[in-house]
mmCIF file of C-alpha atoms in Angstrom:
data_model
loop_
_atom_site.group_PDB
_atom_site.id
_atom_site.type_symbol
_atom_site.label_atom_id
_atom_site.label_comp_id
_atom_site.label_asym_id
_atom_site.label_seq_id
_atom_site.Cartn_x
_atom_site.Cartn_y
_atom_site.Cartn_z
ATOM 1 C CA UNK A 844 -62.474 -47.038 62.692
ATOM 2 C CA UNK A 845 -59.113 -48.921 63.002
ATOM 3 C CA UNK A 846 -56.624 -47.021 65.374
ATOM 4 C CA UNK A 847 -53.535 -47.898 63.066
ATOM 5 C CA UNK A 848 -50.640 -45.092 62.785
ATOM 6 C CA UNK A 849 -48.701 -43.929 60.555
ATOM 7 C CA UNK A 850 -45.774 -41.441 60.017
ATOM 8 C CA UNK A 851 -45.579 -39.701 56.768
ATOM 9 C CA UNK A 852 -42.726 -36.651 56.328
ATOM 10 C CA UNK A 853 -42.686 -34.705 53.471
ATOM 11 C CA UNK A 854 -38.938 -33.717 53.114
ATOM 12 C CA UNK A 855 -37.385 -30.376 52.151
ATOM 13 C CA UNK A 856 -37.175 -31.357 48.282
ATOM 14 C CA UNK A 857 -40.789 -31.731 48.531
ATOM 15 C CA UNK A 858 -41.839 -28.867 50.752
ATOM 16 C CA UNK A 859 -39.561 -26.445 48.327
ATOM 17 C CA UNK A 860 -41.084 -27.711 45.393
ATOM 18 C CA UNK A 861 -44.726 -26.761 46.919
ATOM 19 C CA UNK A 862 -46.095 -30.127 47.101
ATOM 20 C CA UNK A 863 -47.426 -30.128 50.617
ATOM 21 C CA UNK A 864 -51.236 -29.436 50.141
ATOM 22 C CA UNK A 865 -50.833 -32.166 47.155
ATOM 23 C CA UNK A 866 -50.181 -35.087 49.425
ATOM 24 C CA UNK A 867 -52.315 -34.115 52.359
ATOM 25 C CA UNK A 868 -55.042 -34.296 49.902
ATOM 26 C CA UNK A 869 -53.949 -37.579 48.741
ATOM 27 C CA UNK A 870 -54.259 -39.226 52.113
ATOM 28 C CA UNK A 871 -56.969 -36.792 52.684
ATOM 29 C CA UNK A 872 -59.167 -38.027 49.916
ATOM 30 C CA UNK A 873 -58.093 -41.826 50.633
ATOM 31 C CA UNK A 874 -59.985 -41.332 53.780
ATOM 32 C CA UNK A 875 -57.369 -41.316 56.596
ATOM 33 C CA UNK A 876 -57.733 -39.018 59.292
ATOM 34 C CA UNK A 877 -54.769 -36.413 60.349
ATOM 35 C CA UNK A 878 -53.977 -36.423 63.565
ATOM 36 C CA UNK A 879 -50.901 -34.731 64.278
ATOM 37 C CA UNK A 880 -49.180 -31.892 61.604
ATOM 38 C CA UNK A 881 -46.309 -29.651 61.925
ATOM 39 C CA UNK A 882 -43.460 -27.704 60.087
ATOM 40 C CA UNK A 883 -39.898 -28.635 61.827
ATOM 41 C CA UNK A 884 -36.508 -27.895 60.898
ATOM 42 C CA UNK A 885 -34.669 -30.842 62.620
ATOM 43 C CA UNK A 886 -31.223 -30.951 63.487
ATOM 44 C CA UNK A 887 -29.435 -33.761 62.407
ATOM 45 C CA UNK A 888 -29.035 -35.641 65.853
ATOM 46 C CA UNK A 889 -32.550 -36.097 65.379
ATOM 47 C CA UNK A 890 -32.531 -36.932 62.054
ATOM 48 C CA UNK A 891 -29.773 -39.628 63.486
ATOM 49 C CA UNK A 892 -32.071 -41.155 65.725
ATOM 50 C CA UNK A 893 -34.878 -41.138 63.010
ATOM 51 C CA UNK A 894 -32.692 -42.901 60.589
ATOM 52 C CA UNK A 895 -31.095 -45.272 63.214
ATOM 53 C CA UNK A 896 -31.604 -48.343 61.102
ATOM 54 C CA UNK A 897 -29.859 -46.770 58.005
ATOM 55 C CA UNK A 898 -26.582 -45.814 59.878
ATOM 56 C CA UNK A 899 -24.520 -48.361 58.620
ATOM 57 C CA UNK A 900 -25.391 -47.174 54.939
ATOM 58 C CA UNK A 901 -22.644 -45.562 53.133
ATOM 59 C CA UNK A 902 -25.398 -42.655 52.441
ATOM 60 C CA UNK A 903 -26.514 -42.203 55.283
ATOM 61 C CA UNK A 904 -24.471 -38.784 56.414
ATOM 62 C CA UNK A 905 -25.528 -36.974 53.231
ATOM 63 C CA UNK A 906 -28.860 -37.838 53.505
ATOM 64 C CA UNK A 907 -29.109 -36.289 57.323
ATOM 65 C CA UNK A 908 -26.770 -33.413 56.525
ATOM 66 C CA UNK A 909 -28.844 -32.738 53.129
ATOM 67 C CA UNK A 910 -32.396 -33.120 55.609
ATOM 68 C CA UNK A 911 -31.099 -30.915 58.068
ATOM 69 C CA UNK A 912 -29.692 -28.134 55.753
ATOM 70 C CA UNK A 913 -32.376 -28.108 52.683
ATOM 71 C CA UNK A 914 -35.033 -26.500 54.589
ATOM 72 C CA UNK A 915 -37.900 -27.526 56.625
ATOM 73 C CA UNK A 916 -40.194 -31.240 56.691
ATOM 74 C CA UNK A 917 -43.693 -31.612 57.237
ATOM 75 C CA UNK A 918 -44.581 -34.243 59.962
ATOM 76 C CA UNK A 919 -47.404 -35.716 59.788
ATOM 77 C CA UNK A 920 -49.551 -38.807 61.416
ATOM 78 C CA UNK A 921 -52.146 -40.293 60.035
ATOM 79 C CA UNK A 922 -55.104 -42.747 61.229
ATOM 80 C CA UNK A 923 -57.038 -45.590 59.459
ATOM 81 C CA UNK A 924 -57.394 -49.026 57.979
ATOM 82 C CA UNK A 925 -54.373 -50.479 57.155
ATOM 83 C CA UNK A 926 -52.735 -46.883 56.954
ATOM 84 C CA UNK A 927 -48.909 -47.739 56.686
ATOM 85 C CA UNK A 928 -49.385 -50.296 54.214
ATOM 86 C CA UNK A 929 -51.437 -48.098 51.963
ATOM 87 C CA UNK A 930 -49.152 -45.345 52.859
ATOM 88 C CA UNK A 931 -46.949 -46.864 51.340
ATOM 89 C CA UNK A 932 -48.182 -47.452 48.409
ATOM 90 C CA UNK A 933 -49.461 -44.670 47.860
ATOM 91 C CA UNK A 934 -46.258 -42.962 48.142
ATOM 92 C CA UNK A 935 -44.458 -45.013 45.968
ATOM 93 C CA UNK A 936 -41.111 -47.579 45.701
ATOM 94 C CA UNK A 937 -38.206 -45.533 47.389
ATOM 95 C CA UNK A 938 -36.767 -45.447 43.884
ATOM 96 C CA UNK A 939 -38.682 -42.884 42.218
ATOM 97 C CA UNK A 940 -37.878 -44.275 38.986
ATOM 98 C CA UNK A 941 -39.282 -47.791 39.999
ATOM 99 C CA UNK A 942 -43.146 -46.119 41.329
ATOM 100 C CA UNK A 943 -45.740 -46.486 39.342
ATOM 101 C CA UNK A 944 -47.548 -43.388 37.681
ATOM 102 C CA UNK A 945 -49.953 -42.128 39.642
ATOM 103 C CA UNK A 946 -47.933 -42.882 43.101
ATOM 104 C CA UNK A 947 -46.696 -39.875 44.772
ATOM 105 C CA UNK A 948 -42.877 -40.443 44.322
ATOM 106 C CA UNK A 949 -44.256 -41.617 40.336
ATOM 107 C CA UNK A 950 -45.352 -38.339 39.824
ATOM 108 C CA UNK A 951 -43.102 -36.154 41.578
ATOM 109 C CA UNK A 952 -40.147 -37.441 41.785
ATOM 110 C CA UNK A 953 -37.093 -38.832 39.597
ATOM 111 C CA UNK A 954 -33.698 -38.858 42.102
ATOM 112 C CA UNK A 955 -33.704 -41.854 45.376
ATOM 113 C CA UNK A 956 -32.109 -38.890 47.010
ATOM 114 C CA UNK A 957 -34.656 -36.769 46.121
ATOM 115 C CA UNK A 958 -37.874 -38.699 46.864
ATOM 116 C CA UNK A 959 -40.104 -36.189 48.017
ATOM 117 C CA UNK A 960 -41.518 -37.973 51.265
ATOM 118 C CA UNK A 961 -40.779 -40.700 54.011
ATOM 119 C CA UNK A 962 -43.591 -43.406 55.180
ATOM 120 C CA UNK A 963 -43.172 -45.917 58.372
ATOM 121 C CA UNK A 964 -42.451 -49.333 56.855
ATOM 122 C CA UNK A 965 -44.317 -51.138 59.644
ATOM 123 C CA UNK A 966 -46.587 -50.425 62.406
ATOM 124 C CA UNK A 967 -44.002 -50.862 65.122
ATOM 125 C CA UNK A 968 -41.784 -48.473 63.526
ATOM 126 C CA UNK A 969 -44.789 -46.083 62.545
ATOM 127 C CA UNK A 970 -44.911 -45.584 66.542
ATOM 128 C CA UNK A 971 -41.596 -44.958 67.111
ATOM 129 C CA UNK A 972 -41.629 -42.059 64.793
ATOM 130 C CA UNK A 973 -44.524 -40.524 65.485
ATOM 131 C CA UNK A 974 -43.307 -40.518 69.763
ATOM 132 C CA UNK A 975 -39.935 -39.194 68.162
ATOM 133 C CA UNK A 976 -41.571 -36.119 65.920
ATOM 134 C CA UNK A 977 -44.882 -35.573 68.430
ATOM 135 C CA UNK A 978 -43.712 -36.074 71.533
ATOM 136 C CA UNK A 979 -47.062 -33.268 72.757
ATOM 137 C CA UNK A 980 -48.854 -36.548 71.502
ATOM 138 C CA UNK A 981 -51.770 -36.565 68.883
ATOM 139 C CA UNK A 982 -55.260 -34.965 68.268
ATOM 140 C CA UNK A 983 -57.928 -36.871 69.273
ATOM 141 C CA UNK A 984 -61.239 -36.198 67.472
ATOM 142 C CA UNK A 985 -64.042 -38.171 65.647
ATOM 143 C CA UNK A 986 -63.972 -37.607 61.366
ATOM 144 C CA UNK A 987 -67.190 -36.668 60.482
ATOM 145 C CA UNK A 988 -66.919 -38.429 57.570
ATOM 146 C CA UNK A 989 -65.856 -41.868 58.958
ATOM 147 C CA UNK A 990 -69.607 -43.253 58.701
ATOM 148 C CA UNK A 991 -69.146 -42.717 54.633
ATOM 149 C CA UNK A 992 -65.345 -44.143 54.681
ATOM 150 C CA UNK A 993 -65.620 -47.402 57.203
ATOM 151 C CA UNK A 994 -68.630 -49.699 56.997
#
């Protein structure tokens, strides 16, 4: 099995709206493995250092104030074949309104500042965030299913 990484956070607009078990089962089903899952209610100097590369942006203090005061995220990392680029796909174009039907952010969601979940954009960055959100590091564990998902 590949040992690619991914980050995948499921932000408050999408844990209030009771979406979690929806997209585990996504990735779930897919075929990637979970190997690291928890409920946090960041502050926003560590939504700041998460969102680093967007601190230039003229949204960028709403969207960590919103993050930090909406309620909690769901962290997650995930394991597979080419995991962050089908992450992404899977989750959609950052514009709702631009995802396809049938991607998560297609289905769920219709604001950009509302887009339900956040998915590393490259493998370098995908370990970045995962050190930042699991710093107690990652399960390790063989998916009994793996023989029927990888040849």
């Amino acid at each position: 099995m590949s040992s690619e990484l991914s980050y995948i956070m499921i932000k408050p607009d999408g844990v209030q709206r009771g979406l979690v078990g929806e997209i585990i089962a996504r990735f779930e089903k897919r075929g990637f493995k979970l190997v690291a899952l928890k409920l946090a209610s960041p502050t926003e100097e560590h939504l700041g250092k998460h969102y680093a590369d967007l601190k230039d942006k003229p949204f960028f203090p709403k969207l960590v104030k919103w993050m930090a005061s909406a309620g909690p995220v769901v962290c997650m990392a995930w394991q597979g074949k080419d995991v962050v680029k089908t992450g992404r796909v899977m989750l959609g174009a950052t514009n709702p309104l631009a995802s396809a039907p049938g991607t998560i952010r297609g289905d769920y969601a219709l604001d950009m500042g509302r887009n339900v979940c956040h998915g590393s954009d490259s493998v370098e960055n995908a370990l970045k965030e995962i050190a930042l959100w699991f710093p107690e590091g990652l399960a390790q564990y063989t998916l009994a299913a793996e023989p029927n998902v990888y040849e």
